[in-house]
Short mmCIF file of C-alpha atoms in Angstrom, two decimals:
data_model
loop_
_atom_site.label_atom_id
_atom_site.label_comp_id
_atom_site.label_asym_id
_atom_site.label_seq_id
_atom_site.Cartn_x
_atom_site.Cartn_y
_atom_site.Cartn_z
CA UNK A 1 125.41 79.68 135.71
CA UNK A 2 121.63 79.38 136.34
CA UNK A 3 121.82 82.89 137.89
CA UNK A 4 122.89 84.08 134.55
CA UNK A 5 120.93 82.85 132.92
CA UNK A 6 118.10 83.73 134.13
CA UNK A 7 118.92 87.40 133.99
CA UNK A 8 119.29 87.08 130.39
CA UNK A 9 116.40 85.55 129.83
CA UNK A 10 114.74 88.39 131.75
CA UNK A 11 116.73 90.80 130.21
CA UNK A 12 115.51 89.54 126.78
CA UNK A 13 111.69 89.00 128.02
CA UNK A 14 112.08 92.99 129.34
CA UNK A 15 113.25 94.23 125.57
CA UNK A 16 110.45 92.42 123.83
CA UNK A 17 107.85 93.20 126.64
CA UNK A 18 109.05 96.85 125.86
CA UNK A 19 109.16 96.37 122.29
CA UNK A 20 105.78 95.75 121.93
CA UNK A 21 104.73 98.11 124.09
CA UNK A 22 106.57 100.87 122.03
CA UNK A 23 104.79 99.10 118.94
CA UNK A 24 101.25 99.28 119.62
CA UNK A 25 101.92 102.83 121.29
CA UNK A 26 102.94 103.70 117.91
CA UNK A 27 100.38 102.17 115.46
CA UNK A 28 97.90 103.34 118.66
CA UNK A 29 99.25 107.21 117.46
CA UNK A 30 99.28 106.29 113.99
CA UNK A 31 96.22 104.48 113.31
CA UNK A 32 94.08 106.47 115.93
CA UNK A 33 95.73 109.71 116.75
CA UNK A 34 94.45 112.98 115.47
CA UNK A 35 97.42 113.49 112.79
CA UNK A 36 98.58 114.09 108.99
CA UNK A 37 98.78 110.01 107.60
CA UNK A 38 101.46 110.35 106.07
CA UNK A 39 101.28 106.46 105.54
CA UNK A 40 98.08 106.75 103.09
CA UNK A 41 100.38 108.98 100.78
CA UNK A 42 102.51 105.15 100.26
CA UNK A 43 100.02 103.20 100.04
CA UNK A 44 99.44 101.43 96.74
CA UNK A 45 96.23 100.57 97.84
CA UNK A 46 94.84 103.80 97.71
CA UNK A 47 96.85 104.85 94.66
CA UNK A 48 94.16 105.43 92.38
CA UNK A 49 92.46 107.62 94.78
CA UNK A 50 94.84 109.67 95.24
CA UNK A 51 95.58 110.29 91.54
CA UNK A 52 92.16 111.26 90.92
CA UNK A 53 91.87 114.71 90.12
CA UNK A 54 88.48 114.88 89.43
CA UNK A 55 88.07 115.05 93.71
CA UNK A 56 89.06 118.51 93.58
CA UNK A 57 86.88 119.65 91.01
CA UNK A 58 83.78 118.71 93.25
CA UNK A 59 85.81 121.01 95.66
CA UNK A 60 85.60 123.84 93.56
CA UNK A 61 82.04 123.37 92.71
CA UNK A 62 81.50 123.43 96.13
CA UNK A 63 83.39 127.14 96.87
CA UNK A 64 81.62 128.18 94.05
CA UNK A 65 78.30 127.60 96.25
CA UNK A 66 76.61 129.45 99.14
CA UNK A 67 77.20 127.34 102.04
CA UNK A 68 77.23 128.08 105.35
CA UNK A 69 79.28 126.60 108.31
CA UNK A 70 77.37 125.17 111.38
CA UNK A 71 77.98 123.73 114.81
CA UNK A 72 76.67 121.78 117.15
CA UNK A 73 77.89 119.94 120.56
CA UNK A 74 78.64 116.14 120.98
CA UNK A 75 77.52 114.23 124.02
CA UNK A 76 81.00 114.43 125.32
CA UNK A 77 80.79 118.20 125.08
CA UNK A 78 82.89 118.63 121.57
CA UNK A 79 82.03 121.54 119.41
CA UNK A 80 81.11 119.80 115.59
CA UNK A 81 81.42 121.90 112.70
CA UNK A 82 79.93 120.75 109.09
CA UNK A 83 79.27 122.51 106.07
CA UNK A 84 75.64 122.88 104.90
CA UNK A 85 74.07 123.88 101.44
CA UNK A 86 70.79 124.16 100.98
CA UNK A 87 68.85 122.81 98.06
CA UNK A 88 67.89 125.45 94.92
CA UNK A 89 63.73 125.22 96.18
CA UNK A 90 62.26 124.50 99.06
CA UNK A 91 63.05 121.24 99.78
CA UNK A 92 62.14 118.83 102.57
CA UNK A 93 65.21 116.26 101.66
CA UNK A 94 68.18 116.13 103.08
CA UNK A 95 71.00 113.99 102.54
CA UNK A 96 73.49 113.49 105.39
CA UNK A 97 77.21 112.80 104.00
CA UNK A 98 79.82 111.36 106.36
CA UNK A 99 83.55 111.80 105.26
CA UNK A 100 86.71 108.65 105.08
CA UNK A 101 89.03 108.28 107.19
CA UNK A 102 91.37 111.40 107.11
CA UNK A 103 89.74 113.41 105.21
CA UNK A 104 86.81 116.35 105.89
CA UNK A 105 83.62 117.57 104.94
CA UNK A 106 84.38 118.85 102.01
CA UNK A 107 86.11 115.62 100.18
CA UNK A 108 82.34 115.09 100.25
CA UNK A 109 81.90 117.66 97.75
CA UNK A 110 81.69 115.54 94.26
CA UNK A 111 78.48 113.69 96.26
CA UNK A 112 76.68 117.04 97.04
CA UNK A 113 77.03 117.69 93.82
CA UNK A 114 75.40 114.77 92.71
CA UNK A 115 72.57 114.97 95.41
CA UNK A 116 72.11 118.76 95.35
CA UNK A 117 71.96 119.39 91.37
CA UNK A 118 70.31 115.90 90.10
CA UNK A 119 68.12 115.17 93.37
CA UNK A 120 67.28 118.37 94.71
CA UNK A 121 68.33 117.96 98.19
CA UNK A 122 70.06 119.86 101.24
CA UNK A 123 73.02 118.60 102.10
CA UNK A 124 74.88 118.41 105.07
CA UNK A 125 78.39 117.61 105.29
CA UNK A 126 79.90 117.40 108.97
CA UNK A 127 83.81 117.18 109.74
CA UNK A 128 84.01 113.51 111.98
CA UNK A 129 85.52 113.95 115.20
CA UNK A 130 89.42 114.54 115.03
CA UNK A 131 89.00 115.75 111.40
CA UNK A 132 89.11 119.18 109.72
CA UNK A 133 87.46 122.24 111.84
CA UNK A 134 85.59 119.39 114.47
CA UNK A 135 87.12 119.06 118.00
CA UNK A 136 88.57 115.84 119.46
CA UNK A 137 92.04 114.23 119.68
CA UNK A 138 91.61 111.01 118.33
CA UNK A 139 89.76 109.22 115.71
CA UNK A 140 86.13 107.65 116.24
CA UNK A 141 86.12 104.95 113.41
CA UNK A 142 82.81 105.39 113.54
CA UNK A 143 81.37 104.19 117.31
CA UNK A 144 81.73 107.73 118.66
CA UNK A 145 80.91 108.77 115.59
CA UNK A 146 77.77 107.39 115.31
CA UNK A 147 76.25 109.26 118.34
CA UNK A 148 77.40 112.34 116.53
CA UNK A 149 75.20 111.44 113.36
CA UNK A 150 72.69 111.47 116.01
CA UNK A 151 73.21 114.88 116.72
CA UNK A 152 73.34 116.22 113.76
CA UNK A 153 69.97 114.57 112.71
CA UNK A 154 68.60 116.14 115.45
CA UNK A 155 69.85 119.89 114.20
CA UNK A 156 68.20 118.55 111.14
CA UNK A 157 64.75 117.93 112.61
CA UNK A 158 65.05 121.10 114.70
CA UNK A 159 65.93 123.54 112.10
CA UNK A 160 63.47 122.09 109.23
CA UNK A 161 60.66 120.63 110.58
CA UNK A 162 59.22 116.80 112.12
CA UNK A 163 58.34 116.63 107.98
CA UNK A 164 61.57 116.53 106.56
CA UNK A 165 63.13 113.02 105.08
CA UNK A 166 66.83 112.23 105.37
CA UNK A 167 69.39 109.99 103.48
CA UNK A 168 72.44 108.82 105.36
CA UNK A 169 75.04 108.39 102.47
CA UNK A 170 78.75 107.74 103.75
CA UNK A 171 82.38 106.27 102.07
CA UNK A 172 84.64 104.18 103.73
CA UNK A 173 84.92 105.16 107.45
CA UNK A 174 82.12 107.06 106.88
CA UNK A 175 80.24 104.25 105.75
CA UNK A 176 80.61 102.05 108.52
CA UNK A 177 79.87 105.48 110.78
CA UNK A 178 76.51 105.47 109.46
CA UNK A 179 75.63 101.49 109.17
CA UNK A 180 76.70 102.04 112.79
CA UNK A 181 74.24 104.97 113.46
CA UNK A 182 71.56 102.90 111.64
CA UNK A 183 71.77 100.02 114.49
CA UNK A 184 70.73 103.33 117.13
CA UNK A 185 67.17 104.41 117.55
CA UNK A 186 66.60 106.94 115.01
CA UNK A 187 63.24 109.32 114.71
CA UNK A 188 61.60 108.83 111.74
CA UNK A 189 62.57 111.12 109.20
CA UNK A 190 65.71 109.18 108.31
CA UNK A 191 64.67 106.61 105.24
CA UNK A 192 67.59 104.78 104.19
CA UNK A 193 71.35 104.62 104.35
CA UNK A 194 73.87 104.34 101.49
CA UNK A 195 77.08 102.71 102.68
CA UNK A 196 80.22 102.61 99.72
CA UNK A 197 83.29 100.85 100.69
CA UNK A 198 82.64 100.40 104.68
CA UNK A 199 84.79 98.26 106.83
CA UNK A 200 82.87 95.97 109.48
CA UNK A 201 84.53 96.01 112.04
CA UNK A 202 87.42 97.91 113.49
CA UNK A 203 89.18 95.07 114.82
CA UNK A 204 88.90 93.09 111.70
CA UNK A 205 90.43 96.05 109.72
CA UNK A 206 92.97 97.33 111.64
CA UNK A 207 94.48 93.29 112.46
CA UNK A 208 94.22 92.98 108.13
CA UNK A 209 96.10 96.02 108.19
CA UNK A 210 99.08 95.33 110.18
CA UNK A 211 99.77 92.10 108.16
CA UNK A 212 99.31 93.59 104.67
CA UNK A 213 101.56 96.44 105.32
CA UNK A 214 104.10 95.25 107.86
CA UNK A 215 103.73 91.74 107.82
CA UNK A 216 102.91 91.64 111.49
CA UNK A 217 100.37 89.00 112.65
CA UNK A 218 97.49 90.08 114.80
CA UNK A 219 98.74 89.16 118.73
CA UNK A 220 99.41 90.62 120.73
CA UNK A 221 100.24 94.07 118.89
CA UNK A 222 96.26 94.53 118.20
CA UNK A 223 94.95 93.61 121.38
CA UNK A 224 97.31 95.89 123.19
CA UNK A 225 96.60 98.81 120.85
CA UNK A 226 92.77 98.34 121.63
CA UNK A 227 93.54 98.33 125.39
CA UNK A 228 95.40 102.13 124.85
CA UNK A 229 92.49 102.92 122.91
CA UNK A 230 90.17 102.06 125.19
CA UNK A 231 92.55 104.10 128.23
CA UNK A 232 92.78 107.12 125.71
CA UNK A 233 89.49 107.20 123.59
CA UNK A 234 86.97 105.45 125.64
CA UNK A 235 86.73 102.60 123.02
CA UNK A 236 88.07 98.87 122.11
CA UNK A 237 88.53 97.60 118.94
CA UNK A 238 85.53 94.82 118.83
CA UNK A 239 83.11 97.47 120.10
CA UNK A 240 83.43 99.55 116.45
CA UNK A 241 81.07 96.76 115.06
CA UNK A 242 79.16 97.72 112.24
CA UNK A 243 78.68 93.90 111.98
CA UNK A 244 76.51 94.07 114.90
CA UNK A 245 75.40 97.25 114.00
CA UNK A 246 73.53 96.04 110.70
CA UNK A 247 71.73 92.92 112.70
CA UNK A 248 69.70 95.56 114.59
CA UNK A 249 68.89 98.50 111.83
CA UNK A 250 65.44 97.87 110.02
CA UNK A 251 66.01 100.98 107.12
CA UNK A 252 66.70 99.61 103.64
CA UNK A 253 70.41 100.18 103.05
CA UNK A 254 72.18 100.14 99.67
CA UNK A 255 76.29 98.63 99.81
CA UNK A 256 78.38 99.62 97.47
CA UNK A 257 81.57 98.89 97.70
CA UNK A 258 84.84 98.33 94.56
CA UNK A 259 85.63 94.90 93.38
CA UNK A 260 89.14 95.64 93.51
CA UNK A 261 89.45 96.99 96.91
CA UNK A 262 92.62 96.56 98.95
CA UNK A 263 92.52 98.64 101.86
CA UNK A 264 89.25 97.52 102.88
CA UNK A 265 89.27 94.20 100.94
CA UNK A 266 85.73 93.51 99.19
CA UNK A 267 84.70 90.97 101.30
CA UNK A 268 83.66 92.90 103.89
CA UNK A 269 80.79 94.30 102.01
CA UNK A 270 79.76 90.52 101.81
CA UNK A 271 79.60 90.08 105.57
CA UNK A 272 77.45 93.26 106.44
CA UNK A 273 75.14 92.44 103.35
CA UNK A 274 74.52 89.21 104.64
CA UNK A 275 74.24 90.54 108.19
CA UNK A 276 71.87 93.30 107.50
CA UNK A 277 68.28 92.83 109.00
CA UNK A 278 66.41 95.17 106.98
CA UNK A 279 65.62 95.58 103.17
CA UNK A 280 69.16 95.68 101.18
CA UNK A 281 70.55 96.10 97.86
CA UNK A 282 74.27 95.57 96.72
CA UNK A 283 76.17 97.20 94.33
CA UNK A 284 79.90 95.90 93.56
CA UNK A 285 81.67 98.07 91.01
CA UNK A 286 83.96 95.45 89.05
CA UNK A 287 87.78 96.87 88.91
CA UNK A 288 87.59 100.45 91.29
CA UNK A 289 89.97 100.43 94.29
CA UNK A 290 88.70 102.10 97.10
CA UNK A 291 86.62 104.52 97.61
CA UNK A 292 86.86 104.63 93.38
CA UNK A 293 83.76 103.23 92.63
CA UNK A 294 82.00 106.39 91.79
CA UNK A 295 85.07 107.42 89.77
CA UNK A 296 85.21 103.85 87.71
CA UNK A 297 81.67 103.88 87.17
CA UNK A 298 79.97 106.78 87.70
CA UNK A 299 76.71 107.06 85.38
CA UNK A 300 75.94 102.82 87.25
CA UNK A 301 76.57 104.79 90.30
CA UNK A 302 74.70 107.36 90.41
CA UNK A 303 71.66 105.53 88.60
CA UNK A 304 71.66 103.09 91.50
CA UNK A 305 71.84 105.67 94.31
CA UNK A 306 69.21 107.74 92.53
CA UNK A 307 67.07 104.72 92.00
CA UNK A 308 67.53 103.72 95.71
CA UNK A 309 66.32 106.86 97.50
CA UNK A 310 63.41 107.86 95.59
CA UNK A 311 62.34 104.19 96.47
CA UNK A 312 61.76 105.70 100.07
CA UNK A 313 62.08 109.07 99.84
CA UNK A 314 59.04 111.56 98.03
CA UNK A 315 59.62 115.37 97.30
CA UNK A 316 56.30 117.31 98.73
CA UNK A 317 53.23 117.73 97.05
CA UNK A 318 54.00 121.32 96.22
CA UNK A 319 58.02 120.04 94.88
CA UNK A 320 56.39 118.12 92.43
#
C-alpha cells in the first residue's frame, strides 16, 4: 500500500515538476524569444496603442525623408543596424531614440519628427537587439541593451566630432534601456535622458505580468524563467535594474510616463523618480495608456520635452 503510494505521489510530483518546466520554457520563448507577440495584439492594455493611427503617419513622414541606414558591432560581436537622419543645417545635436518592446526603429518616427523639424536635431534611431534589421536571438530588456547605446554613442562622437551634444530619449523598453545606459560611464557629450513609460525592473514587470494576464503568482514560474534566461541570454531577471541603474546616473532625466497605464502600471515611474540621483523632472499625462502619452497630450508633451533639453543642451554659436 505504502509502495503505491509513493509512486503516485512521485508520479504526480514528476507531472507538476514537468509542468512547470514546460511553463516557464514557454513564457521564457514568449516573453524573451526573438518572435512576432502575437499576445500584444489581445491585450486590452495596449488597446489604445494599437488603434492609433496617427503612428503610421510619423512612418510616412519618415520615408518621405533622406535617411540613411548604418551599422555598427556590439561587444558580443552582433551587427546593429539603425536608421539615421540628419538635421536640415549643420547641427551639433543629436537625439538618440530607443524603440518598445517589439517594435523597431522606425515606430520611432512620430519623435524624429518632433526633434528633427521643431528642435533641429540629428536623429538616430537604432533597431534593439532581436528587433527589426539588428542581429540577436533574444530580447535585451534593456541590460544588453544598454551597452549597445554605448556603442552607438560612440559612432556618434566618432562620426561628428568630441563637440557634439546628445539627448537619450526612449518609450517603454526603450526607456528603461536608456535610464539603464545612464547608470554606465558615459563621455560627455550626452546631456540628459528622457524616459516615457519605462518599467524598473525586469523582474518586477515580467512577475506583474504573469498575474494580470494569467492569473499565475510569481514562484516558482519567474524564477525558473530567469534561470533559462540567464542559460540562453547571459542575463537574470533582477540584473535588468533600471532601479539601480538611476541611483548611480548624475544627468538630469525627465519621466514621463501615462496615468492610466496598465501594462507597465504608473507606479513604476514613482519608484525610479524617487530613486534617481541626479537632477529630475516628472511628467504624468492624466488618462493615456501606455506608451499614449504623447498621443493624449501632445502640445504638454512636447512643450515639456522641448523645455527640458534646451535646459542642457545649446545649438552653436554659428546655429544661432
Amino acid at each position: 500500500m505504502k509502495q503505491r503510494h509513493l509512486k503516485g505521489f512521485l508520479g504526480t510530483l514528476l507531472l507538476t515538476v514537468s509542468g512547470v518546466l514546460t511553463a516557464s520554457y514557454y513564457f521564457y520563448r514568449k516573453a524573451f524569444g526573438r518572435n512576432r507577440k502575437k499576445f500584444m495584439d489581445r491585450d486590452e492594455a495596449l488597446q489604445d496603442m494599437r488603434t492609433e493611427a496617427k503612428w503610421e503617419l510619423g512612418k510616412e513622414w519618415l520615408e518621405r525623408q533622406p535617411y540613411e541606414e548604418i551599422a555598427v558591432e556590439s561587444y558580443d560581436r552582433l551587427r546593429l543596424k539603425a536608421t539615421c537622419l540628419e538635421s536640415f543645417y549643420p547641427s551639433n545635436r543629436h537625439v538618440l531614440l530607443a524603440h518598445g518592446y517589439g517594435s523597431t526603429a522606425k515606430g520611432m518616427a512620430v519623435f524624429a519628427k518632433f526633434y528633427h523639424e521643431a528642435l533641429g536635431f540629428n536623429v538616430l534611431m537604432p533597431d534593439n537587439r532581436g528587433h527589426g534589421k539588428s542581429q540577436g536571438h533574444y530580447i535585451g530588456f534593456g541590460w544588453h541593451d544598454r551597452k549597445d547605446i554605448l556603442a552607438w554613442i560612440d559612432f556618434l562622437v566618432q562620426s561628428y566630432g568630441q563637440d557634439i551634444e546628445i539627448v537619450l530619449h526612449g518609450i517603454s523598453m526603450g526607456g528603461s534601456t536608456v535610464l539603464m545606459a545612464g547608470g554606465e560611464p558615459l563621455p560627455p557629450q550626452v546631456k540628459c535622458i528622457v524616459s516615457d513609460c519605462a518599467y524598473d525592473t525586469v523582474d518586477h514587470l515580467m512577475g506583474y505580468q504573469l498575474k494580470r494576464m494569467y492569473k499565475v503568482p510569481y514562484f516558482p514560474i519567474i524564477p525558473l524563467v530567469s534561470l533559462i534566461l540567464r542559460i540562453k541570454a547571459g542575463y537574470g531577471m533582477k540584473d535588468a535594474n533600471a532601479l539601480k541603474q538611476v541611483r548611480k546616473c548624475r544627468l538630469p532625466i525627465l519621466f514621463i510616463h501615462g496615468g492610466d497605464d496598465r501594462f507597465v502600471p504608473t507606479e513604476m515611474v514613482g519608484r525610479l523618480h524617487d530613486a534617481a540621483a541626479g537632477e529630475k523632472e516628472l511628467l504624468i499625462i492624466e488618462g493615456a495608456g501606455h506608451a499614449m502619452a504623447y498621443w493624449k497630450d501632445p502640445v504638454q508633451y512636447k512643450n515639456r520635452v522641448a523645455a527640458f533639453v534646451k535646459k542642457y543642451i545649446q545649438p552653436r554659436e554659428e546655429e544661432k
